[in-house]
Short mmCIF file of C-alpha atoms and ligand atoms in Angstrom, two decimals:
data_model
loop_
_atom_site.label_atom_id
_atom_site.label_comp_id
_atom_site.label_asym_id
_atom_site.label_seq_id
_atom_site.Cartn_x
_atom_site.Cartn_y
_atom_site.Cartn_z
CA VAL V 1 -42.96 78.27 19.99
CA GLN V 2 -40.80 77.50 23.00
CA ILE V 3 -37.31 76.16 22.18
CA VAL V 4 -35.39 74.18 24.78
CA ARG V 5 -31.93 72.62 24.64
CA THR V 6 -31.81 70.36 27.69
CA ILE V 7 -33.66 67.30 28.97
CA PRO V 8 -34.67 68.88 32.32
CA GLU V 9 -36.23 71.78 30.40
CA VAL V 10 -38.28 69.32 28.34
CA ARG V 11 -39.55 67.65 31.49
CA ARG V 12 -40.43 71.04 33.04
CA ALA V 13 -42.25 72.21 29.91
CA LEU V 14 -44.28 69.00 29.73
CA ALA V 15 -45.38 68.96 33.37
CA ALA V 16 -48.35 71.30 32.88
CA PRO V 17 -49.82 69.80 29.68
CA ARG V 18 -49.37 66.31 31.12
CA THR V 19 -51.13 67.05 34.42
CA SER V 20 -53.95 68.77 32.55
CA GLY V 21 -54.49 65.45 30.76
CA ARG V 22 -53.47 66.56 27.27
CA ARG V 23 -52.10 63.95 24.92
CA ILE V 24 -48.43 64.49 24.11
CA ALA V 25 -47.42 63.94 20.48
CA LEU V 26 -43.78 63.69 19.36
CA VAL V 27 -42.50 64.53 15.87
CA PRO V 28 -38.82 63.52 15.62
CA THR V 29 -36.82 65.34 12.91
CA MET V 30 -33.28 66.29 11.94
CA GLY V 31 -34.43 69.82 11.06
CA ALA V 32 -34.07 71.64 7.72
CA LEU V 33 -37.84 71.46 7.75
CA HIS V 34 -40.06 71.14 4.68
CA GLU V 35 -43.74 70.41 4.02
CA GLY V 36 -43.20 66.71 4.75
CA HIS V 37 -42.21 67.50 8.33
CA LEU V 38 -45.06 70.00 8.59
CA ALA V 39 -47.59 67.40 7.43
CA LEU V 40 -46.46 65.33 10.42
CA VAL V 41 -47.16 68.35 12.62
CA ASP V 42 -50.61 68.80 11.06
CA GLY V 43 -51.41 65.18 11.83
CA ALA V 44 -50.04 65.44 15.34
CA LYS V 45 -52.09 68.59 16.07
CA GLY V 46 -55.31 66.75 15.32
CA GLY V 47 -57.22 65.88 18.45
CA GLY V 48 -55.71 68.76 20.40
CA ALA V 49 -52.44 67.10 21.37
CA TYR V 50 -49.51 69.07 22.78
CA VAL V 51 -46.92 68.75 20.00
CA VAL V 52 -43.22 68.34 20.72
CA MET V 53 -40.84 68.45 17.75
CA SER V 54 -37.29 67.28 18.24
CA VAL V 55 -34.63 68.77 15.97
CA PHE V 56 -31.44 66.77 16.29
CA VAL V 57 -28.92 65.64 13.69
CA ASN V 58 -28.08 62.33 15.30
CA PRO V 59 -24.40 61.43 14.79
CA LEU V 60 -25.07 57.78 15.71
CA GLN V 61 -27.04 57.17 12.52
CA PHE V 62 -24.38 58.49 10.12
CA ALA V 63 -21.58 56.22 8.97
CA PRO V 64 -18.06 57.62 8.50
CA GLY V 65 -17.89 59.42 5.15
CA GLU V 66 -21.60 60.26 5.09
CA ASP V 67 -22.97 63.81 5.24
CA PHE V 68 -23.20 64.36 9.03
CA GLU V 69 -20.98 67.47 8.98
CA ARG V 70 -22.60 69.09 5.98
CA TYR V 71 -26.19 68.06 6.79
CA PRO V 72 -28.27 71.29 6.50
CA ARG V 73 -28.91 73.07 9.81
CA ASP V 74 -31.13 76.15 10.03
CA MET V 75 -32.65 76.52 13.49
CA GLU V 76 -34.08 79.99 12.88
CA ALA V 77 -36.07 79.00 9.79
CA ASP V 78 -37.11 75.72 11.47
CA ALA V 79 -38.44 77.52 14.55
CA ALA V 80 -40.41 79.97 12.40
CA MET V 81 -41.99 77.20 10.30
CA ALA V 82 -42.73 74.93 13.25
CA GLY V 83 -44.16 77.77 15.32
CA GLU V 84 -46.42 78.95 12.55
CA ARG V 85 -47.74 75.41 12.10
CA GLY V 86 -48.59 75.07 15.79
CA VAL V 87 -45.72 73.11 17.33
CA ASP V 88 -45.82 73.77 21.09
CA LEU V 89 -42.26 72.85 22.03
CA ILE V 90 -39.04 72.35 20.07
CA PHE V 91 -36.37 70.19 21.69
CA ALA V 92 -33.08 70.97 19.96
CA PRO V 93 -30.30 69.44 22.05
CA GLU V 94 -26.55 69.75 21.51
CA THR V 95 -24.84 66.43 20.79
CA GLY V 96 -23.43 66.36 24.33
CA GLU V 97 -26.91 66.59 25.85
CA MET V 98 -27.93 63.37 24.09
CA TYR V 99 -24.57 61.55 24.27
CA ALA V 100 -22.44 62.51 27.25
CA GLY V 101 -19.97 59.87 26.08
CA GLU V 102 -19.90 56.65 24.10
CA PRO V 103 -23.21 54.97 25.11
CA GLU V 104 -22.92 51.74 27.07
CA VAL V 105 -26.32 50.47 25.87
CA THR V 106 -27.85 50.90 22.42
CA VAL V 107 -30.72 49.40 20.45
CA ARG V 108 -29.85 46.81 17.83
CA ALA V 109 -32.11 46.43 14.81
CA GLY V 110 -32.95 42.88 13.74
CA ARG V 111 -33.62 41.18 10.43
CA LEU V 112 -35.89 43.91 9.10
CA ALA V 113 -32.74 46.04 8.88
CA GLY V 114 -30.67 43.39 7.12
CA ASP V 115 -31.02 44.71 3.59
CA TRP V 116 -31.55 47.93 1.60
CA GLU V 117 -30.83 51.00 3.78
CA GLY V 118 -29.44 48.73 6.46
CA ARG V 119 -26.97 47.15 4.04
CA VAL V 120 -25.90 50.33 2.26
CA ARG V 121 -25.60 52.22 5.58
CA PRO V 122 -24.13 49.81 8.18
CA GLY V 123 -25.18 50.77 11.72
CA HIS V 124 -27.67 53.34 10.46
CA PHE V 125 -30.79 51.75 11.92
CA ASP V 126 -29.13 50.94 15.25
CA GLY V 127 -28.41 54.67 15.48
CA VAL V 128 -31.95 55.63 14.47
CA LEU V 129 -33.62 53.24 16.91
CA THR V 130 -31.31 54.26 19.74
CA VAL V 131 -32.08 57.96 19.34
CA VAL V 132 -35.82 57.30 18.94
CA ALA V 133 -35.79 55.18 22.10
CA LYS V 134 -34.00 58.01 23.92
CA LEU V 135 -36.51 60.59 22.65
CA PHE V 136 -39.36 58.35 23.80
CA GLY V 137 -37.72 58.19 27.24
CA ILE V 138 -37.19 61.95 27.37
CA VAL V 139 -40.59 63.10 26.07
CA GLN V 140 -42.71 60.07 27.07
CA PRO V 141 -45.19 60.82 24.28
CA ASP V 142 -48.57 59.14 23.92
CA VAL V 143 -48.05 59.04 20.18
CA ALA V 144 -45.16 59.62 17.76
CA TRP V 145 -45.44 60.57 14.09
CA PHE V 146 -43.25 59.24 11.27
CA GLY V 147 -43.23 59.53 7.48
CA GLN V 148 -43.68 56.76 4.93
CA LYS V 149 -40.83 58.44 3.02
CA ASP V 150 -38.46 56.48 5.29
CA LEU V 151 -40.46 53.27 5.08
CA GLN V 152 -37.90 50.79 6.42
CA GLN V 153 -37.24 53.16 9.33
CA ALA V 154 -40.95 53.56 10.14
CA LEU V 155 -41.46 49.79 10.13
CA LEU V 156 -38.41 49.29 12.35
CA VAL V 157 -39.65 51.88 14.86
CA ARG V 158 -42.98 50.10 14.90
CA ALA V 159 -41.20 46.77 15.47
CA MET V 160 -39.19 48.35 18.31
CA THR V 161 -42.27 49.64 20.13
CA ARG V 162 -43.84 46.20 19.76
CA ASP V 163 -40.83 44.11 20.72
CA LEU V 164 -39.72 46.36 23.61
CA ASN V 165 -43.30 47.01 24.76
CA MET V 166 -42.95 50.77 24.55
CA PRO V 167 -46.21 52.53 25.49
CA VAL V 168 -46.17 54.84 22.46
CA GLY V 169 -48.70 54.81 19.63
CA LEU V 170 -47.27 55.22 16.13
CA GLU V 171 -48.73 57.10 13.19
CA ILE V 172 -47.22 56.89 9.71
CA ILE V 173 -48.26 59.50 7.13
CA PRO V 174 -47.98 59.26 3.31
CA THR V 175 -44.98 60.83 1.57
CA VAL V 176 -45.36 64.50 0.69
CA ARG V 177 -44.10 65.29 -2.83
CA ASP V 178 -43.38 68.30 -4.99
CA VAL V 179 -45.80 68.82 -7.89
CA ASP V 180 -43.41 66.99 -10.22
CA GLY V 181 -43.38 63.92 -7.97
CA LEU V 182 -40.02 64.36 -6.23
CA ALA V 183 -40.36 63.28 -2.59
CA LEU V 184 -39.57 66.20 -0.30
CA SER V 185 -36.31 65.73 1.56
CA SER V 186 -33.93 67.97 3.45
CA ARG V 187 -31.22 66.63 1.13
CA ASN V 188 -33.01 68.02 -1.95
CA ARG V 189 -31.39 71.35 -1.17
CA TYR V 190 -28.03 69.82 -2.14
CA LEU V 191 -29.29 69.34 -5.73
CA SER V 192 -28.45 71.67 -8.61
CA SER V 193 -31.33 72.26 -11.02
CA ALA V 194 -29.83 69.78 -13.50
CA GLU V 195 -29.44 67.18 -10.74
CA ARG V 196 -32.98 67.79 -9.57
CA MET V 197 -34.24 66.91 -13.06
CA ARG V 198 -32.29 63.65 -12.97
CA ALA V 199 -33.56 62.91 -9.45
CA LEU V 200 -37.10 62.69 -10.85
CA ALA V 201 -36.13 59.34 -12.36
CA LEU V 202 -36.52 57.78 -8.91
CA SER V 203 -40.21 58.58 -8.38
CA GLY V 204 -40.72 57.90 -12.10
CA ALA V 205 -39.21 54.43 -11.72
CA LEU V 206 -41.30 53.60 -8.66
CA ASN V 207 -44.45 54.77 -10.41
CA ALA V 208 -43.58 52.58 -13.40
CA VAL V 209 -43.41 49.59 -11.04
CA LYS V 210 -46.73 50.56 -9.50
CA ALA V 211 -48.36 50.94 -12.93
CA SER V 212 -47.23 47.43 -13.83
CA TYR V 213 -48.49 46.12 -10.47
CA ASP V 214 -51.84 47.87 -10.93
CA GLY V 215 -51.99 46.23 -14.38
CA GLY V 216 -51.90 42.84 -12.65
CA GLU V 217 -48.19 41.92 -12.75
CA ARG V 218 -47.02 40.05 -9.62
CA ASP V 219 -43.69 38.60 -10.76
CA VAL V 220 -41.12 40.59 -8.80
CA GLU V 221 -38.37 40.49 -11.46
CA GLU V 222 -40.87 41.70 -14.06
CA LEU V 223 -42.06 44.48 -11.75
CA GLU V 224 -38.51 45.56 -10.96
CA TYR V 225 -37.60 45.51 -14.65
CA HIS V 226 -39.89 48.50 -15.30
CA GLY V 227 -38.20 50.50 -12.54
CA HIS V 228 -34.67 49.58 -13.60
CA ALA V 229 -35.44 50.48 -17.22
CA LYS V 230 -36.47 53.96 -16.16
CA LEU V 231 -33.38 54.47 -13.98
CA LEU V 232 -30.96 53.04 -16.52
CA ALA V 233 -32.35 55.42 -19.14
CA THR V 234 -31.31 58.38 -17.00
CA PRO V 235 -27.64 59.40 -17.34
CA GLY V 236 -25.69 60.71 -14.37
CA ILE V 237 -27.33 58.73 -11.58
CA LYS V 238 -26.02 55.76 -9.63
CA ILE V 239 -28.47 53.10 -8.45
CA ASP V 240 -27.97 51.84 -4.89
CA TYR V 241 -31.02 49.56 -5.18
CA MET V 242 -34.42 49.36 -6.83
CA ALA V 243 -36.52 46.49 -5.56
CA VAL V 244 -39.94 45.14 -4.75
CA VAL V 245 -40.36 43.84 -1.19
CA GLU V 246 -43.05 42.48 1.06
CA LEU V 247 -44.09 45.02 3.69
CA GLN V 248 -44.13 42.44 6.48
CA THR V 249 -40.55 41.27 6.10
CA PHE V 250 -38.92 43.81 3.78
CA ARG V 251 -37.70 40.82 1.78
CA ARG V 252 -37.93 40.20 -1.94
CA PRO V 253 -40.29 37.37 -2.84
CA ALA V 254 -40.42 35.74 -6.28
CA LEU V 255 -44.10 36.60 -6.52
CA LEU V 256 -45.73 39.43 -4.61
CA ALA V 257 -48.80 37.90 -3.01
CA GLU V 258 -48.94 40.13 0.08
CA ALA V 259 -48.96 43.90 0.49
CA GLY V 260 -45.65 45.23 -0.74
CA ALA V 261 -43.66 48.26 -1.72
CA ALA V 262 -41.38 49.36 -4.51
CA ILE V 263 -38.32 50.89 -2.86
CA GLY V 264 -35.38 52.70 -4.36
CA ALA V 265 -32.22 54.60 -3.54
CA ILE V 266 -30.05 56.52 -5.99
CA ARG V 267 -27.12 58.90 -5.94
CA VAL V 268 -27.21 62.07 -7.99
CA GLY V 269 -23.84 63.79 -7.85
CA GLY V 270 -22.93 63.70 -4.16
CA THR V 271 -26.55 63.43 -2.98
CA ARG V 272 -28.21 60.22 -1.89
CA LEU V 273 -32.02 60.03 -2.29
CA ILE V 274 -34.53 57.36 -1.24
CA ASP V 275 -38.20 56.89 -2.05
CA ASN V 276 -40.90 54.21 -2.13
CA VAL V 277 -44.47 53.55 -3.23
CA LEU V 278 -46.86 51.05 -1.70
CA LEU V 279 -48.17 48.20 -3.85
CA GLY V 280 -51.58 46.76 -3.19
CA PRO V 281 -54.00 47.12 -0.33
CA SER V 282 -51.57 48.55 2.13
CA THR V 283 -52.50 50.26 5.34
CA LEU V 284 -49.35 51.20 7.19
P1 AMP H 301 -35.78 63.62 8.85
O1 AMP H 301 -35.73 65.04 9.33
O2 AMP H 301 -35.36 63.46 7.44
O3 AMP H 301 -35.11 62.66 9.79
O4 AMP H 301 -37.31 63.22 8.84
C1 AMP H 301 -38.10 63.36 10.00
C2 AMP H 301 -39.43 62.70 9.78
O5 AMP H 301 -40.08 63.30 8.67
C3 AMP H 301 -39.31 61.21 9.45
O6 AMP H 301 -40.36 60.50 10.09
C4 AMP H 301 -39.47 61.20 7.96
O7 AMP H 301 -39.96 59.98 7.46
C5 AMP H 301 -40.47 62.30 7.76
N1 AMP H 301 -40.41 62.81 6.40
C6 AMP H 301 -39.30 63.23 5.72
N2 AMP H 301 -39.63 63.58 4.46
C7 AMP H 301 -40.96 63.36 4.33
C8 AMP H 301 -41.89 63.51 3.25
N3 AMP H 301 -41.51 63.97 2.06
N4 AMP H 301 -43.19 63.17 3.49
C9 AMP H 301 -43.58 62.71 4.69
N5 AMP H 301 -42.75 62.56 5.74
C10 AMP H 301 -41.46 62.87 5.57
#
């Protein structure tokens, strides 16, 4: 796999596949790769696309006091995993290559970002959308691949491509989990084995909500009750939120009549984890 650090190198590397008419697929990541990222690569490879993976820990999407400095970085392992899985090009810029200074123009997320991750992490989605818009401008992909694991983010990126008329197709893949149900995340490597056990309460809670939904319950407070019960029964975790929302708006209705999702965020020790499950007939 070819690794490049600068924007001109990306453009040079893409000239040949583009002129030969190959589709260009982009997989944006912050590195510390796991099977979730690699499932995005597998999807992107389908159809013979030329696959570009970006590896960039984007400072704009971290609030002060979050884990930007200690976020795991392991370029050597990432390159080996990505290369083995068939990534054609890794774009791993230094911060200065992406932000020569304080940007004059950024993307601002709208109402879809008003609650949940957007409320707990002020400015987070503006930072995400800005870097994704930049990556789209740099790579000019035909299609970009995102994970359902970060559901609010994926829906916001989709809204951005729609509202700003960006000529990029979006694909969203289901969350990849460990055998015990824990959603794979780069942040899982912060967890001690005792914390990892406690972290299972999150997927357990979301599954409890889904079981109730599948049993016919549509009252949102009732649905959420099953998730909260599971989380509150687990010592040593802090709940940021556990809620049932409509997919369209990411808002909490009284009754869930449309396709929805159970979403949750908890803290285990110093580690913040998020997860979600879809409720109902829900094609993303
Ligand atoms: P990150 O490196 O955490 O910014 O994630 C990069 C991309 O991988 C995002 O589109 C995530 O939603 C996706 N992703 C992260 N974890 C998973 C997972 N467990 N399953 C599927 N996709 C994931």
